[in-house]
Amino acid sequence: QVPLVESGGGLVQAGGSLRLSCTASGSDLGGNDMGWYHQAPGKQRELVATITSRGYSNVADSVVGRFTISRDAYTNTVSLQMNNLRPEDTGVYYCNVVRPLRNRRPWGQGTQVTISS
């Protein structure tokens, strides 16, 4: 399996916005429940947003009202819209298959998000 490719990170001030994208080259993400993960410096990777194959989404309590996950079947892309960013949102963001586990990909390089206060 080939890792997914994340993009869209950057350096923004607190209160700003970023939109992250995740794509899969040569394979269809449809049929998989997908997720975005956040790994803060020195901490373990944690799941912050999920979207089912049917489009039902959920986000962690820490990002409710600020982050929105979406997917586009035509572009085979999963996106994470991040608004009102906070310094604690800093870290590397990864996307991957949540379910089924047999379709989980090797972790990619992720995309770095840095929020300045």
PDB file of C-alpha atoms in Angstrom:
ATOM      1  CA  GLN A   1       0.000   0.000   0.000  1.00  0.00           C
ATOM      2  CA  VAL A   2       1.165   3.484  -0.838  1.00  0.00           C
ATOM      3  CA  PRO A   3       0.949   6.236   1.793  1.00  0.00           C
ATOM      4  CA  LEU A   4      -1.596   8.981   1.303  1.00  0.00           C
ATOM      5  CA  VAL A   5      -0.326  12.471   0.501  1.00  0.00           C
ATOM      6  CA  GLU A   6      -1.189  15.355   2.803  1.00  0.00           C
ATOM      7  CA  SER A   7      -0.813  19.028   1.904  1.00  0.00           C
ATOM      8  CA  GLY A   8      -1.970  22.504   2.864  1.00  0.00           C
ATOM      9  CA  GLY A   9      -0.126  23.093   6.109  1.00  0.00           C
ATOM     10  CA  GLY A  10       1.756  26.242   6.968  1.00  0.00           C
ATOM     11  CA  LEU A  11       2.469  28.966   9.486  1.00  0.00           C
ATOM     12  CA  VAL A  12      -0.454  31.155  10.510  1.00  0.00           C
ATOM     13  CA  GLN A  13      -1.335  33.414  13.401  1.00  0.00           C
ATOM     14  CA  ALA A  14      -3.799  32.392  16.055  1.00  0.00           C
ATOM     15  CA  GLY A  15      -7.324  32.925  14.804  1.00  0.00           C
ATOM     16  CA  GLY A  16      -6.364  32.156  11.236  1.00  0.00           C
ATOM     17  CA  SER A  17      -7.470  29.355   8.937  1.00  0.00           C
ATOM     18  CA  LEU A  18      -5.963  26.563   6.897  1.00  0.00           C
ATOM     19  CA  ARG A  19      -7.389  23.921   4.622  1.00  0.00           C
ATOM     20  CA  LEU A  20      -5.628  20.580   4.496  1.00  0.00           C
ATOM     21  CA  SER A  21      -6.023  18.071   1.694  1.00  0.00           C
ATOM     22  CA  CYS A  22      -5.368  14.362   1.442  1.00  0.00           C
ATOM     23  CA  THR A  23      -5.149  12.490  -1.824  1.00  0.00           C
ATOM     24  CA  ALA A  24      -4.470   8.963  -2.949  1.00  0.00           C
ATOM     25  CA  SER A  25      -2.654   8.347  -6.179  1.00  0.00           C
ATOM     26  CA  GLY A  26      -3.855   5.398  -8.162  1.00  0.00           C
ATOM     27  CA  SER A  27      -6.459   4.166  -5.724  1.00  0.00           C
ATOM     28  CA  ASP A  28     -10.007   5.032  -4.716  1.00  0.00           C
ATOM     29  CA  LEU A  29     -10.667   6.236  -1.195  1.00  0.00           C
ATOM     30  CA  GLY A  30     -14.365   5.613  -1.584  1.00  0.00           C
ATOM     31  CA  GLY A  31     -15.768   2.844   0.579  1.00  0.00           C
ATOM     32  CA  ASN A  32     -13.379   3.715   3.411  1.00  0.00           C
ATOM     33  CA  ASP A  33     -14.083   5.697   6.535  1.00  0.00           C
ATOM     34  CA  MET A  34     -11.347   8.351   6.605  1.00  0.00           C
ATOM     35  CA  GLY A  35      -9.757  10.381   9.351  1.00  0.00           C
ATOM     36  CA  TRP A  36      -7.401  13.234  10.091  1.00  0.00           C
ATOM     37  CA  TYR A  37      -4.899  12.802  12.888  1.00  0.00           C
ATOM     38  CA  HIS A  38      -2.925  15.407  14.826  1.00  0.00           C
ATOM     39  CA  GLN A  39       0.474  14.813  16.376  1.00  0.00           C
ATOM     40  CA  ALA A  40       1.543  17.665  18.604  1.00  0.00           C
ATOM     41  CA  PRO A  41       5.266  18.048  19.388  1.00  0.00           C
ATOM     42  CA  GLY A  42       6.356  15.355  21.817  1.00  0.00           C
ATOM     43  CA  LYS A  43       2.924  13.719  21.928  1.00  0.00           C
ATOM     44  CA  GLN A  44       1.219  10.735  20.402  1.00  0.00           C
ATOM     45  CA  ARG A  45      -0.821  10.953  17.257  1.00  0.00           C
ATOM     46  CA  GLU A  46      -4.526  11.406  17.956  1.00  0.00           C
ATOM     47  CA  LEU A  47      -7.634  11.252  15.821  1.00  0.00           C
ATOM     48  CA  VAL A  48      -9.335  14.639  15.472  1.00  0.00           C
ATOM     49  CA  ALA A  49     -11.872  14.162  12.690  1.00  0.00           C
ATOM     50  CA  THR A  50     -13.558  11.307  10.867  1.00  0.00           C
ATOM     51  CA  ILE A  51     -15.880  10.944   7.914  1.00  0.00           C
ATOM     52  CA  THR A  52     -17.643   7.776   6.886  1.00  0.00           C
ATOM     53  CA  SER A  53     -17.896   6.441   3.366  1.00  0.00           C
ATOM     54  CA  ARG A  54     -21.433   7.844   3.317  1.00  0.00           C
ATOM     55  CA  GLY A  55     -20.315  11.291   4.405  1.00  0.00           C
ATOM     56  CA  TYR A  56     -21.224  11.311   8.090  1.00  0.00           C
ATOM     57  CA  SER A  57     -18.612  13.305   9.985  1.00  0.00           C
ATOM     58  CA  ASN A  58     -17.470  13.680  13.550  1.00  0.00           C
ATOM     59  CA  VAL A  59     -14.781  15.756  15.238  1.00  0.00           C
ATOM     60  CA  ALA A  60     -13.017  15.655  18.594  1.00  0.00           C
ATOM     61  CA  ASP A  61     -14.317  17.859  21.392  1.00  0.00           C
ATOM     62  CA  SER A  62     -11.188  20.011  21.206  1.00  0.00           C
ATOM     63  CA  VAL A  63     -11.993  21.153  17.658  1.00  0.00           C
ATOM     64  CA  VAL A  64     -15.789  21.255  17.671  1.00  0.00           C
ATOM     65  CA  GLY A  65     -17.029  24.371  15.923  1.00  0.00           C
ATOM     66  CA  ARG A  66     -13.587  25.049  14.411  1.00  0.00           C
ATOM     67  CA  PHE A  67     -12.671  22.055  12.213  1.00  0.00           C
ATOM     68  CA  THR A  68     -14.747  20.507   9.457  1.00  0.00           C
ATOM     69  CA  ILE A  69     -13.890  17.333   7.575  1.00  0.00           C
ATOM     70  CA  SER A  70     -15.227  16.683   4.089  1.00  0.00           C
ATOM     71  CA  ARG A  71     -14.621  14.407   1.134  1.00  0.00           C
ATOM     72  CA  ASP A  72     -14.965  14.700  -2.617  1.00  0.00           C
ATOM     73  CA  ALA A  73     -15.467  11.501  -4.585  1.00  0.00           C
ATOM     74  CA  TYR A  74     -14.704  13.173  -7.913  1.00  0.00           C
ATOM     75  CA  THR A  75     -11.268  14.380  -6.861  1.00  0.00           C
ATOM     76  CA  ASN A  76     -10.686  11.439  -4.505  1.00  0.00           C
ATOM     77  CA  THR A  77      -9.790  13.916  -1.781  1.00  0.00           C
ATOM     78  CA  VAL A  78     -10.451  14.249   1.925  1.00  0.00           C
ATOM     79  CA  SER A  79     -10.141  17.758   3.334  1.00  0.00           C
ATOM     80  CA  LEU A  80      -9.920  19.361   6.744  1.00  0.00           C
ATOM     81  CA  GLN A  81     -11.011  22.979   7.052  1.00  0.00           C
ATOM     82  CA  MET A  82      -9.462  24.489  10.162  1.00  0.00           C
ATOM     83  CA  ASN A  83     -10.737  27.829  11.429  1.00  0.00           C
ATOM     84  CA  ASN A  84     -10.001  29.931  14.491  1.00  0.00           C
ATOM     85  CA  LEU A  85      -6.697  28.124  14.920  1.00  0.00           C
ATOM     86  CA  ARG A  86      -5.009  28.039  18.302  1.00  0.00           C
ATOM     87  CA  PRO A  87      -1.356  27.515  19.293  1.00  0.00           C
ATOM     88  CA  GLU A  88      -2.292  24.068  20.658  1.00  0.00           C
ATOM     89  CA  ASP A  89      -3.313  23.038  17.132  1.00  0.00           C
ATOM     90  CA  THR A  90       0.359  23.128  16.165  1.00  0.00           C
ATOM     91  CA  GLY A  91       1.781  19.843  14.964  1.00  0.00           C
ATOM     92  CA  VAL A  92       1.853  17.450  12.067  1.00  0.00           C
ATOM     93  CA  TYR A  93      -1.448  16.416  10.529  1.00  0.00           C
ATOM     94  CA  TYR A  94      -1.910  13.057   8.854  1.00  0.00           C
ATOM     95  CA  CYS A  95      -4.783  11.401   7.085  1.00  0.00           C
ATOM     96  CA  ASN A  96      -5.456   7.700   6.856  1.00  0.00           C
ATOM     97  CA  VAL A  97      -8.126   5.085   6.522  1.00  0.00           C
ATOM     98  CA  VAL A  98      -9.979   4.590   9.802  1.00  0.00           C
ATOM     99  CA  ARG A  99     -12.076   1.628   8.696  1.00  0.00           C
ATOM    100  CA  PRO A 100     -11.754  -1.036   7.493  1.00  0.00           C
ATOM    101  CA  LEU A 101      -8.427  -1.653   9.197  1.00  0.00           C
ATOM    102  CA  ARG A 102      -7.227  -3.898   6.398  1.00  0.00           C
ATOM    103  CA  ASN A 103      -7.166  -0.807   4.153  1.00  0.00           C
ATOM    104  CA  ARG A 104      -5.048   1.258   6.550  1.00  0.00           C
ATOM    105  CA  ARG A 105      -2.079   2.797   4.728  1.00  0.00           C
ATOM    106  CA  PRO A 106       1.492   3.271   5.941  1.00  0.00           C
ATOM    107  CA  TRP A 107       1.763   6.698   7.523  1.00  0.00           C
ATOM    108  CA  GLY A 108       2.864   9.399   5.140  1.00  0.00           C
ATOM    109  CA  GLN A 109       4.946  12.453   5.899  1.00  0.00           C
ATOM    110  CA  GLY A 110       1.990  14.515   6.983  1.00  0.00           C
ATOM    111  CA  THR A 111       1.732  18.262   6.704  1.00  0.00           C
ATOM    112  CA  GLN A 112       3.132  20.664   9.291  1.00  0.00           C
ATOM    113  CA  VAL A 113       0.818  23.218  10.879  1.00  0.00           C
ATOM    114  CA  THR A 114       2.326  25.916  13.061  1.00  0.00           C
ATOM    115  CA  ILE A 115       0.186  28.461  14.889  1.00  0.00           C
ATOM    116  CA  SER A 116       1.849  31.538  16.343  1.00  0.00           C
ATOM    117  CA  SER A 117       0.316  33.362  19.284  1.00  0.00           C
TER     118      SER A 117
END
